[in-house]
Amino acid sequence: MGKGALAMRTILMGVLLATMAPLLSQAGAPSPVPAVADAVARSRLEGPFELHSRVYPGTVRRYWVYVPAGYDPARAPNLLLFHDGQRAINPTGSLRIPAVLDTLIGRGEIPQTLGVFVTPGNRSEHYPEDLGMQNPDHRVEEYDALSDDYSRMTLHELLPAVAQRWRFSNDPKRRAIGGTSSGAIAAWTVAWRHPDAFGGVISFIGSYTSIGLQLGPDGQPRAYGGDLYPALIRKSPIRPLRIFLQDGIDDLDNEHGNWFLANQQMLKSLQWANAHADAQKLPGPRYDVAYRWTEGGHSDADGGAALPDVLRWIWWEQRN
């Protein structure tokens, strides 16, 4: 298959094909993305707020909260948690998630949704004002580790801090977590470990590679990296998760691994787990998977272009 054909290929599995026809044109290409200028809802972006962590002592992170127009605390909205929050909210960036939410919520294409956009931690008393869009210095330790530490920080520190001021749903089917690059694997780790907390995962250019691998003096692993996930998926019980994978054929290839190959391995493992469970007539959930391969590299651009479609798909049963 040539690059041109691959760039146009969008595969949506399972019930999506039967129920989400508006997501695809007749040719199989993505439906037009709503322009930011079309936003029809007014909202607030609160923050930044600082969060110091007991799980990661000596670090601080920033977060922002998107409060949708018409927010009613008596009716808990959906929750979207997105990593690398400084880039997720950047009005001139590729993602511009608050503007996308304005458009989709205002048009009734997704439910009322509270957005939480959080940066990785930084080793400092206060978050540096001059970091801008750069990565804080504790990102790898938080995002690329396979331990439960980041999940504990998210579920027991960040979300309770948000909940002090804003309500959001406790139903995992109404809660999605996402990110790009290492922020994507962090999203997967939280949902994989806690499917009772998040039922949807948005993964753009996910770093399912060996970034988190730590070798001891004897050369043996002290901690494993995200390249272990395809094997874990094949050998572990299926979680009730809906995951969207996006990557480009020109993504990174370096000492940590090949990103496009790693994302394909994730997809194949999720598909195999479903097929194996079906063949064995095993009870229980199946992974709901969609993916989009593009010609892009290690950039948020293709994920940003896909984001409106992805959010519609993540919550397609809840469309107004």
XYZ file of C-alpha atoms in Angstrom:
320
model
C 0.000 0.000 0.000
C 1.456 3.400 -0.948
C 1.703 6.373 1.349
C -1.173 8.161 -0.369
C -3.533 5.279 0.176
C -2.373 4.826 3.733
C -2.966 8.481 4.544
C -6.590 8.135 3.527
C -7.164 4.963 5.472
C -9.367 5.238 8.519
C -10.484 1.983 10.074
C -13.260 1.943 12.633
C -14.076 -1.397 14.211
C -17.123 -3.067 15.639
C -20.324 -1.199 16.204
C -18.840 2.041 14.910
C -19.284 1.056 11.272
C -22.990 0.488 11.730
C -23.778 3.423 13.956
C -21.334 6.220 13.173
C -21.657 6.665 9.416
C -21.433 10.465 9.760
C -17.841 10.023 10.946
C -16.700 8.917 7.471
C -17.325 10.171 3.994
C -18.300 7.683 1.310
C -14.654 7.492 0.243
C -13.553 6.543 3.741
C -11.829 9.857 4.425
C -12.437 11.804 7.633
C -15.484 14.027 7.649
C -14.753 17.770 7.618
C -13.360 19.080 10.874
C -15.366 21.961 12.376
C -13.396 25.175 12.155
C -12.590 26.910 15.402
C -14.362 29.981 14.055
C -17.568 27.946 13.963
C -17.641 27.579 17.749
C -21.167 28.304 18.925
C -20.781 27.877 22.679
C -19.222 30.178 25.260
C -17.169 28.651 28.007
C -14.553 29.452 30.640
C -10.997 28.216 30.967
C -10.084 28.449 34.638
C -6.498 28.434 35.854
C -3.669 27.788 35.844
C -3.701 26.115 39.236
C -0.685 24.522 40.891
C -0.729 21.012 42.329
C 2.008 19.654 44.585
C 2.088 15.890 44.830
C 2.626 13.515 47.719
C 3.169 10.712 45.206
C 5.973 12.713 43.572
C 7.480 14.786 46.410
C 9.323 17.912 45.344
C 7.361 18.347 42.115
C 4.686 20.784 41.029
C 2.381 20.737 38.011
C -0.129 23.101 36.477
C -3.651 22.359 35.408
C -6.511 24.209 33.783
C -10.223 23.430 33.896
C -12.516 23.954 30.930
C -16.039 24.734 32.157
C -18.576 24.326 29.343
C -21.240 26.894 28.595
C -24.367 26.130 30.558
C -22.471 24.132 33.167
C -24.931 23.009 35.844
C -23.442 21.474 39.011
C -26.711 19.626 39.535
C -26.020 17.650 36.348
C -22.536 16.151 36.421
C -20.956 16.499 32.948
C -18.637 14.098 31.176
C -14.930 14.378 31.920
C -12.037 14.741 29.480
C -8.562 14.655 31.041
C -5.739 15.507 28.638
C -1.996 15.480 29.264
C 0.640 18.077 28.412
C -2.005 20.626 29.273
C 0.090 23.626 28.274
C -0.034 22.437 24.659
C -3.573 21.070 24.790
C -4.968 24.541 25.506
C -2.593 26.513 23.275
C -4.920 28.612 21.061
C -2.341 28.641 18.246
C -1.367 24.976 18.563
C -2.535 21.870 16.737
C -4.946 20.598 19.395
C -6.851 23.688 20.658
C -9.039 21.398 22.718
C -11.131 24.099 24.453
C -12.191 25.478 21.062
C -12.989 21.977 19.771
C -15.108 21.316 22.858
C -16.914 24.626 22.361
C -17.856 23.614 18.840
C -18.906 20.026 19.515
C -20.825 20.779 22.715
C -22.492 23.809 21.182
C -23.686 21.741 18.228
C -24.946 18.941 20.447
C -22.472 16.487 18.929
C -21.003 15.474 22.288
C -22.454 15.816 25.792
C -21.621 18.561 28.248
C -17.974 17.918 29.129
C -15.641 19.273 31.777
C -12.052 19.427 30.524
C -8.980 19.060 32.732
C -5.623 19.825 31.124
C -2.594 18.981 33.245
C 1.138 19.366 32.692
C 3.711 16.868 33.872
C 5.477 17.682 37.105
C 8.514 19.913 37.441
C 11.150 19.635 40.171
C 10.609 23.039 41.736
C 8.573 24.802 44.388
C 6.527 26.649 41.786
C 5.914 25.909 38.123
C 8.438 27.886 36.019
C 6.833 30.821 34.239
C 9.334 30.658 31.386
C 8.705 27.036 30.348
C 6.075 27.948 27.798
C 5.307 24.918 25.601
C 8.442 23.051 26.701
C 8.344 19.843 28.713
C 8.717 20.046 32.499
C 11.680 18.076 33.831
C 9.731 15.227 35.495
C 7.776 14.156 32.416
C 9.527 10.867 31.657
C 9.346 9.683 35.268
C 5.590 10.269 35.332
C 4.380 9.566 31.809
C 6.609 6.711 30.632
C 6.625 4.553 33.765
C 4.439 1.459 33.912
C 3.938 1.718 37.677
C 0.742 2.871 39.367
C 2.312 6.088 40.678
C 0.938 8.390 38.003
C -2.499 6.814 38.298
C -2.457 7.408 42.050
C -1.494 11.045 41.573
C -4.263 11.474 39.000
C -7.036 9.686 40.880
C -6.171 10.603 44.468
C -4.699 14.101 44.127
C -5.558 15.827 40.837
C -9.194 14.820 40.389
C -10.105 15.408 44.059
C -8.609 18.908 43.742
C -10.775 19.560 40.681
C -13.833 18.065 42.396
C -13.588 20.610 45.199
C -14.946 23.204 42.754
C -16.556 21.337 39.868
C -18.672 18.226 39.563
C -18.120 15.582 36.896
C -19.398 12.093 36.196
C -18.146 9.031 38.051
C -19.272 6.741 35.213
C -16.174 5.444 33.347
C -18.172 5.401 30.109
C -18.515 9.161 30.469
C -14.845 9.750 31.270
C -11.992 9.815 28.741
C -8.265 10.361 29.178
C -5.857 11.266 26.414
C -2.548 12.651 25.328
C 0.113 12.792 22.663
C 3.454 10.971 22.608
C 4.400 10.105 26.206
C 1.161 11.741 27.302
C -0.670 9.076 25.294
C 1.020 6.129 26.975
C 0.357 7.795 30.338
C -3.333 7.951 29.420
C -3.308 4.282 28.451
C -1.554 3.311 31.696
C -4.153 5.056 33.854
C -7.082 3.494 31.980
C -5.432 0.055 31.725
C -4.857 -0.017 35.468
C -8.153 1.652 36.377
C -10.875 0.928 33.809
C -13.359 1.695 36.574
C -12.139 5.312 36.413
C -11.749 5.912 32.660
C -13.499 4.022 29.879
C -12.143 6.017 26.928
C -8.541 6.525 25.778
C -7.320 8.983 23.140
C -3.810 8.111 21.967
C -2.029 10.328 19.434
C 1.545 9.341 18.370
C 1.747 7.211 21.515
C 5.199 6.361 22.899
C 4.692 2.616 23.377
C 8.459 2.247 23.356
C 11.285 1.595 25.814
C 11.621 5.170 27.126
C 10.707 3.980 30.630
C 13.173 1.063 30.601
C 15.737 1.333 33.394
C 18.723 -1.007 33.525
C 20.624 -1.807 36.695
C 24.430 -2.031 37.018
C 24.199 -5.695 36.024
C 22.385 -4.792 32.816
C 19.118 -6.314 34.003
C 15.862 -4.306 33.891
C 14.891 -2.481 37.067
C 11.813 -1.002 35.408
C 10.162 -1.776 32.092
C 9.048 0.503 29.289
C 5.885 0.811 27.260
C 7.123 -1.644 24.637
C 5.922 -4.310 27.076
C 2.270 -3.355 26.613
C 1.523 -5.460 23.507
C 2.555 -8.587 25.414
C 0.610 -7.534 28.505
C -2.505 -6.945 26.416
C -2.274 -10.422 24.896
C -1.716 -12.160 28.237
C -4.110 -10.197 30.479
C -7.887 -10.093 30.894
C -9.645 -7.690 28.539
C -10.567 -4.358 30.059
C -13.816 -2.581 29.099
C -12.010 0.189 27.217
C -12.618 2.190 24.055
C -9.327 3.370 22.552
C -8.447 5.475 19.535
C -4.906 5.141 18.150
C -3.355 7.628 15.726
C 0.180 7.554 14.392
C 2.130 8.524 11.290
C 4.330 6.344 9.129
C 7.130 8.922 9.484
C 7.087 8.910 13.286
C 10.306 8.513 15.270
C 12.764 5.638 14.950
C 15.508 5.897 17.576
C 17.182 4.101 20.495
C 13.831 3.769 22.282
C 12.089 2.042 19.382
C 10.069 2.618 16.241
C 6.906 4.563 17.081
C 4.817 3.519 14.102
C 5.705 -0.139 14.573
C 4.934 0.173 18.297
C 1.484 1.616 17.605
C 0.772 -1.125 15.075
C 1.785 -3.689 17.695
C -0.667 -2.124 20.132
C -3.454 -2.340 17.570
C -2.646 -5.934 16.620
C -2.564 -6.984 20.276
C -5.930 -5.384 21.016
C -7.437 -7.024 17.944
C -5.901 -10.398 18.820
C -7.228 -10.216 22.379
C -10.746 -9.694 21.025
C -10.430 -12.460 18.432
C -9.015 -14.906 20.974
C -11.803 -14.162 23.452
C -14.395 -14.658 20.717
C -12.823 -17.921 19.549
C -12.758 -19.238 23.110
C -16.302 -17.948 23.695
C -15.067 -16.145 26.773
C -17.569 -13.964 28.622
C -16.819 -10.380 29.456
C -15.909 -7.170 27.645
C -14.095 -6.613 24.367
C -11.847 -3.735 23.399
C -13.583 -1.139 21.228
C -10.794 0.050 18.943
C -10.443 2.595 16.172
C -7.301 3.831 14.500
C -6.001 6.235 11.913
C -2.609 5.932 10.256
C -1.336 9.019 8.424
C 1.767 10.182 6.576
C 2.822 12.456 9.439
C 5.737 12.360 11.829
C 6.055 12.986 15.562
C 3.663 15.922 15.643
C 0.310 16.802 17.184
C -0.972 18.000 13.810
C -2.688 14.833 12.574
C -4.119 14.090 16.000
C -5.449 17.615 16.222
C -7.132 17.239 12.834
C -8.741 13.979 13.965
C -9.797 15.179 17.410
C -13.388 16.254 16.616
C -14.089 12.877 15.001
C -12.445 11.077 17.900
C -14.511 12.854 20.542
C -17.691 12.130 18.595
C -16.708 8.453 18.473
C -15.662 8.156 22.123
C -19.123 9.286 23.241
C -21.244 8.381 20.209
C -23.937 6.688 22.320
C -24.453 9.920 24.236
C -25.033 12.263 21.315
C -27.751 14.813 21.956
